[in-house]
Amino acid sequence: MRPPLRDLLNFLGRRLEGGALVVYGEAGSLRTRIALLLCAEHRPALYIGAGRHSRVGRGPEGVTIYPTRSFYEELLKVTEVVGLCRAGAMRLVAIDEFLANLVPYRASLSEAYIGRMALAEVELLGMARDGGCKVVLVCAEDRRRGAPLALRVIRQLKPRLVRVEAEEGVLVAEERELGDPSVSLGRYEAPLDDVVSVISEALGYA
């Protein structure tokens, strides 16, 4: 295993030990590839694509790619996952991008009601984690706070937070404190081209 990949997996793996990890940042920061990489490291795994990520094509062997185009479809799959985790048939579930399937409801439902819908999914994901599965959520970033969107809801999972950023040819992954995401708890960085190359090789995309 090449050093950039080994070091990235070690960084992420330590933060996934508690059972739940949130990977967040802006578009283009390798969030999706990181989620797929974690799926590949914990097979059999399920990758649930939401929003524009419902177009993700194939995944590595042992990783099921499940595109969703509605929150109802996504919630049904997460409900199914709880049983698979309890039966030992699934080791990790990743949702990319969390909340994306709730965006269309903003035109007709209150933010409070949408928040309750998101909380219902988080509670199911907590059951999956308690059943033996790792849970990875890929989230967009609230730029004003430097935190994942819907942090108040996500906190119910008690996850570790990792913010990723790709800038000036460098990938930076930084653990942030759950109680105050402005506080850094650890950092990984490597040349972006090297990370893209090793992840692509690991996923069979090279």
PDB file of C-alpha atoms in Angstrom, residues 22-200:
ATOM      1  CA  VAL A  22     -19.101  12.741   9.053  1.00  0.00           C
ATOM      2  CA  VAL A  23     -16.988  13.847   6.089  1.00  0.00           C
ATOM      3  CA  TYR A  24     -17.811  17.372   4.997  1.00  0.00           C
ATOM      4  CA  GLY A  25     -16.485  20.190   2.889  1.00  0.00           C
ATOM      5  CA  GLU A  26     -17.088  21.916  -0.412  1.00  0.00           C
ATOM      6  CA  ALA A  27     -17.659  20.223  -3.760  1.00  0.00           C
ATOM      7  CA  GLY A  28     -14.429  18.999  -5.328  1.00  0.00           C
ATOM      8  CA  SER A  29     -12.789  18.058  -2.021  1.00  0.00           C
ATOM      9  CA  LEU A  30     -12.847  14.281  -2.732  1.00  0.00           C
ATOM     10  CA  ARG A  31     -15.667  13.640  -0.254  1.00  0.00           C
ATOM     11  CA  THR A  32     -17.315  11.040  -2.499  1.00  0.00           C
ATOM     12  CA  ARG A  33     -14.076   9.215  -3.256  1.00  0.00           C
ATOM     13  CA  ILE A  34     -13.240   9.136   0.435  1.00  0.00           C
ATOM     14  CA  ALA A  35     -16.672   7.662   1.226  1.00  0.00           C
ATOM     15  CA  LEU A  36     -16.214   4.992  -1.458  1.00  0.00           C
ATOM     16  CA  LEU A  37     -12.726   4.266  -0.158  1.00  0.00           C
ATOM     17  CA  LEU A  38     -14.102   3.659   3.326  1.00  0.00           C
ATOM     18  CA  CYS A  39     -16.780   1.416   1.813  1.00  0.00           C
ATOM     19  CA  ALA A  40     -14.062  -0.589   0.063  1.00  0.00           C
ATOM     20  CA  GLU A  41     -12.185  -0.972   3.345  1.00  0.00           C
ATOM     21  CA  HIS A  42     -15.256  -2.318   5.187  1.00  0.00           C
ATOM     22  CA  ARG A  43     -16.881  -4.729   2.753  1.00  0.00           C
ATOM     23  CA  PRO A  44     -19.652  -5.740   2.394  1.00  0.00           C
ATOM     24  CA  ALA A  45     -20.776  -2.127   2.317  1.00  0.00           C
ATOM     25  CA  LEU A  46     -23.604  -0.011   0.943  1.00  0.00           C
ATOM     26  CA  TYR A  47     -23.185   3.384  -0.688  1.00  0.00           C
ATOM     27  CA  ILE A  48     -26.444   5.340  -0.911  1.00  0.00           C
ATOM     28  CA  GLY A  49     -26.214   8.125  -3.482  1.00  0.00           C
ATOM     29  CA  ALA A  50     -28.576  11.086  -3.085  1.00  0.00           C
ATOM     30  CA  GLY A  51     -29.053  14.190  -5.181  1.00  0.00           C
ATOM     31  CA  ARG A  52     -26.357  14.509  -7.832  1.00  0.00           C
ATOM     32  CA  HIS A  53     -24.564  11.578  -6.219  1.00  0.00           C
ATOM     33  CA  SER A  54     -27.376   9.292  -7.358  1.00  0.00           C
ATOM     34  CA  ARG A  55     -25.471   9.224 -10.660  1.00  0.00           C
ATOM     35  CA  VAL A  56     -22.415   7.467  -9.224  1.00  0.00           C
ATOM     36  CA  GLY A  57     -21.871   4.459 -11.458  1.00  0.00           C
ATOM     37  CA  ARG A  58     -20.019   1.362 -10.381  1.00  0.00           C
ATOM     38  CA  GLY A  59     -18.277   0.790  -7.096  1.00  0.00           C
ATOM     39  CA  PRO A  60     -15.506  -1.536  -5.942  1.00  0.00           C
ATOM     40  CA  GLU A  61     -16.252  -5.241  -5.608  1.00  0.00           C
ATOM     41  CA  GLY A  62     -18.248  -5.896  -2.459  1.00  0.00           C
ATOM     42  CA  VAL A  63     -19.711  -2.368  -2.412  1.00  0.00           C
ATOM     43  CA  THR A  64     -23.348  -2.003  -3.448  1.00  0.00           C
ATOM     44  CA  ILE A  65     -24.174   1.310  -5.112  1.00  0.00           C
ATOM     45  CA  TYR A  66     -27.776   2.318  -4.458  1.00  0.00           C
ATOM     46  CA  PRO A  67     -28.955   5.518  -6.153  1.00  0.00           C
ATOM     47  CA  THR A  68     -31.965   7.295  -4.639  1.00  0.00           C
ATOM     48  CA  ARG A  69     -34.070  10.084  -6.068  1.00  0.00           C
ATOM     49  CA  SER A  70     -36.384  10.728  -3.142  1.00  0.00           C
ATOM     50  CA  PHE A  71     -36.155  10.887   0.624  1.00  0.00           C
ATOM     51  CA  TYR A  72     -38.798   8.164   0.901  1.00  0.00           C
ATOM     52  CA  GLU A  73     -36.673   5.810  -1.198  1.00  0.00           C
ATOM     53  CA  GLU A  74     -33.598   6.660   0.868  1.00  0.00           C
ATOM     54  CA  LEU A  75     -35.392   6.136   4.172  1.00  0.00           C
ATOM     55  CA  LEU A  76     -36.734   2.746   3.079  1.00  0.00           C
ATOM     56  CA  LYS A  77     -33.219   1.605   2.216  1.00  0.00           C
ATOM     57  CA  VAL A  78     -31.818   2.806   5.534  1.00  0.00           C
ATOM     58  CA  THR A  79     -34.610   0.914   7.306  1.00  0.00           C
ATOM     59  CA  GLU A  80     -33.588  -2.235   5.426  1.00  0.00           C
ATOM     60  CA  VAL A  81     -29.949  -1.643   6.342  1.00  0.00           C
ATOM     61  CA  VAL A  82     -30.736  -1.804  10.067  1.00  0.00           C
ATOM     62  CA  GLY A  83     -31.787  -5.432   9.670  1.00  0.00           C
ATOM     63  CA  LEU A  84     -28.758  -6.271   7.518  1.00  0.00           C
ATOM     64  CA  CYS A  85     -26.416  -4.796  10.117  1.00  0.00           C
ATOM     65  CA  ARG A  86     -28.028  -6.736  12.930  1.00  0.00           C
ATOM     66  CA  ALA A  87     -27.717  -9.919  10.875  1.00  0.00           C
ATOM     67  CA  GLY A  88     -24.021  -9.277  10.224  1.00  0.00           C
ATOM     68  CA  ALA A  89     -24.617  -8.978   6.478  1.00  0.00           C
ATOM     69  CA  MET A  90     -23.387  -5.384   6.230  1.00  0.00           C
ATOM     70  CA  ARG A  91     -20.300  -3.721   7.726  1.00  0.00           C
ATOM     71  CA  LEU A  92     -20.665  -0.115   6.598  1.00  0.00           C
ATOM     72  CA  VAL A  93     -23.301   2.192   5.148  1.00  0.00           C
ATOM     73  CA  ALA A  94     -22.452   5.547   3.578  1.00  0.00           C
ATOM     74  CA  ILE A  95     -24.917   8.267   2.542  1.00  0.00           C
ATOM     75  CA  ASP A  96     -23.690  10.814   0.015  1.00  0.00           C
ATOM     76  CA  GLU A  97     -24.947  13.519   0.237  1.00  0.00           C
ATOM     77  CA  PHE A  98     -26.910  13.558   3.479  1.00  0.00           C
ATOM     78  CA  LEU A  99     -29.935  15.926   3.293  1.00  0.00           C
ATOM     79  CA  ALA A 100     -29.800  16.194  -0.526  1.00  0.00           C
ATOM     80  CA  ASN A 101     -33.098  14.328  -0.942  1.00  0.00           C
ATOM     81  CA  LEU A 102     -34.768  16.699   1.527  1.00  0.00           C
ATOM     82  CA  VAL A 103     -34.045  19.842  -0.501  1.00  0.00           C
ATOM     83  CA  PRO A 104     -37.180  19.537  -2.720  1.00  0.00           C
ATOM     84  CA  TYR A 105     -39.392  19.582   0.389  1.00  0.00           C
ATOM     85  CA  ARG A 106     -38.285  23.098   1.333  1.00  0.00           C
ATOM     86  CA  ALA A 107     -40.830  24.562  -1.061  1.00  0.00           C
ATOM     87  CA  SER A 108     -43.775  22.981   0.758  1.00  0.00           C
ATOM     88  CA  LEU A 109     -42.713  22.050   4.305  1.00  0.00           C
ATOM     89  CA  SER A 110     -41.393  24.023   7.254  1.00  0.00           C
ATOM     90  CA  GLU A 111     -37.758  23.749   8.294  1.00  0.00           C
ATOM     91  CA  ALA A 112     -38.908  22.265  11.612  1.00  0.00           C
ATOM     92  CA  TYR A 113     -40.774  19.461   9.849  1.00  0.00           C
ATOM     93  CA  ILE A 114     -37.833  18.778   7.527  1.00  0.00           C
ATOM     94  CA  GLY A 115     -35.587  18.671  10.596  1.00  0.00           C
ATOM     95  CA  ARG A 116     -37.810  15.980  12.108  1.00  0.00           C
ATOM     96  CA  MET A 117     -37.567  13.967   8.890  1.00  0.00           C
ATOM     97  CA  ALA A 118     -33.771  14.177   9.015  1.00  0.00           C
ATOM     98  CA  LEU A 119     -33.794  13.226  12.689  1.00  0.00           C
ATOM     99  CA  ALA A 120     -35.877  10.121  11.933  1.00  0.00           C
ATOM    100  CA  GLU A 121     -33.188   8.986   9.484  1.00  0.00           C
ATOM    101  CA  VAL A 122     -30.413   9.718  11.955  1.00  0.00           C
ATOM    102  CA  GLU A 123     -32.184   7.623  14.569  1.00  0.00           C
ATOM    103  CA  LEU A 124     -32.318   4.702  12.118  1.00  0.00           C
ATOM    104  CA  LEU A 125     -28.630   5.163  11.334  1.00  0.00           C
ATOM    105  CA  GLY A 126     -27.931   5.042  15.055  1.00  0.00           C
ATOM    106  CA  MET A 127     -29.727   1.699  15.165  1.00  0.00           C
ATOM    107  CA  ALA A 128     -27.564   0.478  12.272  1.00  0.00           C
ATOM    108  CA  ARG A 129     -24.438   1.545  14.137  1.00  0.00           C
ATOM    109  CA  ASP A 130     -25.621  -0.156  17.325  1.00  0.00           C
ATOM    110  CA  GLY A 131     -26.307  -3.253  15.220  1.00  0.00           C
ATOM    111  CA  GLY A 132     -22.643  -3.458  14.234  1.00  0.00           C
ATOM    112  CA  CYS A 133     -22.347  -1.242  11.136  1.00  0.00           C
ATOM    113  CA  LYS A 134     -20.058   1.686  10.594  1.00  0.00           C
ATOM    114  CA  VAL A 135     -21.918   4.809   9.405  1.00  0.00           C
ATOM    115  CA  VAL A 136     -20.396   7.448   7.117  1.00  0.00           C
ATOM    116  CA  LEU A 137     -22.280  10.626   6.202  1.00  0.00           C
ATOM    117  CA  VAL A 138     -21.033  12.929   3.465  1.00  0.00           C
ATOM    118  CA  CYS A 139     -22.314  16.453   4.080  1.00  0.00           C
ATOM    119  CA  ALA A 140     -22.137  19.886   2.555  1.00  0.00           C
ATOM    120  CA  GLU A 141     -20.577  22.636   4.644  1.00  0.00           C
ATOM    121  CA  ASP A 142     -22.192  25.526   6.451  1.00  0.00           C
ATOM    122  CA  ARG A 143     -19.575  28.097   5.442  1.00  0.00           C
ATOM    123  CA  ARG A 144     -20.518  30.580   8.141  1.00  0.00           C
ATOM    124  CA  ARG A 145     -19.770  28.088  10.908  1.00  0.00           C
ATOM    125  CA  GLY A 146     -17.208  25.823   9.256  1.00  0.00           C
ATOM    126  CA  ALA A 147     -19.481  22.921  10.245  1.00  0.00           C
ATOM    127  CA  PRO A 148     -21.526  20.304   8.394  1.00  0.00           C
ATOM    128  CA  LEU A 149     -25.084  21.292   7.535  1.00  0.00           C
ATOM    129  CA  ALA A 150     -27.701  20.235  10.096  1.00  0.00           C
ATOM    130  CA  LEU A 151     -25.056  19.725  12.765  1.00  0.00           C
ATOM    131  CA  ARG A 152     -27.694  19.811  15.514  1.00  0.00           C
ATOM    132  CA  VAL A 153     -29.388  16.764  13.964  1.00  0.00           C
ATOM    133  CA  ILE A 154     -26.150  14.963  13.127  1.00  0.00           C
ATOM    134  CA  ARG A 155     -24.917  15.330  16.706  1.00  0.00           C
ATOM    135  CA  GLN A 156     -27.469  12.700  17.754  1.00  0.00           C
ATOM    136  CA  LEU A 157     -25.171  10.088  16.170  1.00  0.00           C
ATOM    137  CA  LYS A 158     -22.198  11.294  18.243  1.00  0.00           C
ATOM    138  CA  PRO A 159     -19.946  11.067  15.185  1.00  0.00           C
ATOM    139  CA  ARG A 160     -16.406  12.242  14.631  1.00  0.00           C
ATOM    140  CA  LEU A 161     -16.175  15.141  12.180  1.00  0.00           C
ATOM    141  CA  VAL A 162     -13.603  15.379   9.389  1.00  0.00           C
ATOM    142  CA  ARG A 163     -13.509  18.456   7.185  1.00  0.00           C
ATOM    143  CA  VAL A 164     -11.790  17.985   3.818  1.00  0.00           C
ATOM    144  CA  GLU A 165     -10.421  20.663   1.547  1.00  0.00           C
ATOM    145  CA  ALA A 166      -8.577  20.520  -1.751  1.00  0.00           C
ATOM    146  CA  GLU A 167      -6.687  23.729  -2.376  1.00  0.00           C
ATOM    147  CA  GLU A 168      -3.473  24.737  -4.125  1.00  0.00           C
ATOM    148  CA  GLY A 169      -2.628  21.158  -5.010  1.00  0.00           C
ATOM    149  CA  VAL A 170      -2.971  19.812  -1.466  1.00  0.00           C
ATOM    150  CA  LEU A 171      -5.655  17.679   0.158  1.00  0.00           C
ATOM    151  CA  VAL A 172      -6.206  18.602   3.796  1.00  0.00           C
ATOM    152  CA  ALA A 173      -8.342  16.419   6.069  1.00  0.00           C
ATOM    153  CA  GLU A 174      -8.852  17.871   9.517  1.00  0.00           C
ATOM    154  CA  GLU A 175     -10.762  16.439  12.445  1.00  0.00           C
ATOM    155  CA  ARG A 176     -13.023  19.057  14.020  1.00  0.00           C
ATOM    156  CA  GLU A 177     -14.515  19.038  17.499  1.00  0.00           C
ATOM    157  CA  LEU A 178     -18.171  17.998  17.551  1.00  0.00           C
ATOM    158  CA  GLY A 179     -19.076  20.612  20.159  1.00  0.00           C
ATOM    159  CA  ASP A 180     -17.182  23.407  18.391  1.00  0.00           C
ATOM    160  CA  PRO A 181     -16.201  22.655  14.761  1.00  0.00           C
ATOM    161  CA  SER A 182     -13.863  25.645  14.701  1.00  0.00           C
ATOM    162  CA  VAL A 183     -11.467  23.643  16.892  1.00  0.00           C
ATOM    163  CA  SER A 184      -9.015  21.341  15.099  1.00  0.00           C
ATOM    164  CA  LEU A 185      -8.168  17.998  16.725  1.00  0.00           C
ATOM    165  CA  GLY A 186      -5.838  16.481  14.143  1.00  0.00           C
ATOM    166  CA  ARG A 187      -4.709  16.919  10.566  1.00  0.00           C
ATOM    167  CA  TYR A 188      -3.672  14.956   7.483  1.00  0.00           C
ATOM    168  CA  GLU A 189      -2.342  16.500   4.320  1.00  0.00           C
ATOM    169  CA  ALA A 190      -0.760  15.217   1.117  1.00  0.00           C
ATOM    170  CA  PRO A 191      -0.303  16.330  -2.484  1.00  0.00           C
ATOM    171  CA  LEU A 192      -3.710  16.235  -4.133  1.00  0.00           C
ATOM    172  CA  ASP A 193      -2.544  14.476  -7.297  1.00  0.00           C
ATOM    173  CA  ASP A 194      -0.948  11.697  -5.244  1.00  0.00           C
ATOM    174  CA  VAL A 195      -4.135  11.179  -3.211  1.00  0.00           C
ATOM    175  CA  VAL A 196      -6.355  11.143  -6.316  1.00  0.00           C
ATOM    176  CA  SER A 197      -4.034   8.608  -7.931  1.00  0.00           C
ATOM    177  CA  VAL A 198      -3.879   6.176  -4.999  1.00  0.00           C
ATOM    178  CA  ILE A 199      -7.618   6.379  -4.295  1.00  0.00           C
ATOM    179  CA  SER A 200      -8.394   5.776  -7.978  1.00  0.00           C
TER     180      SER A 200
END
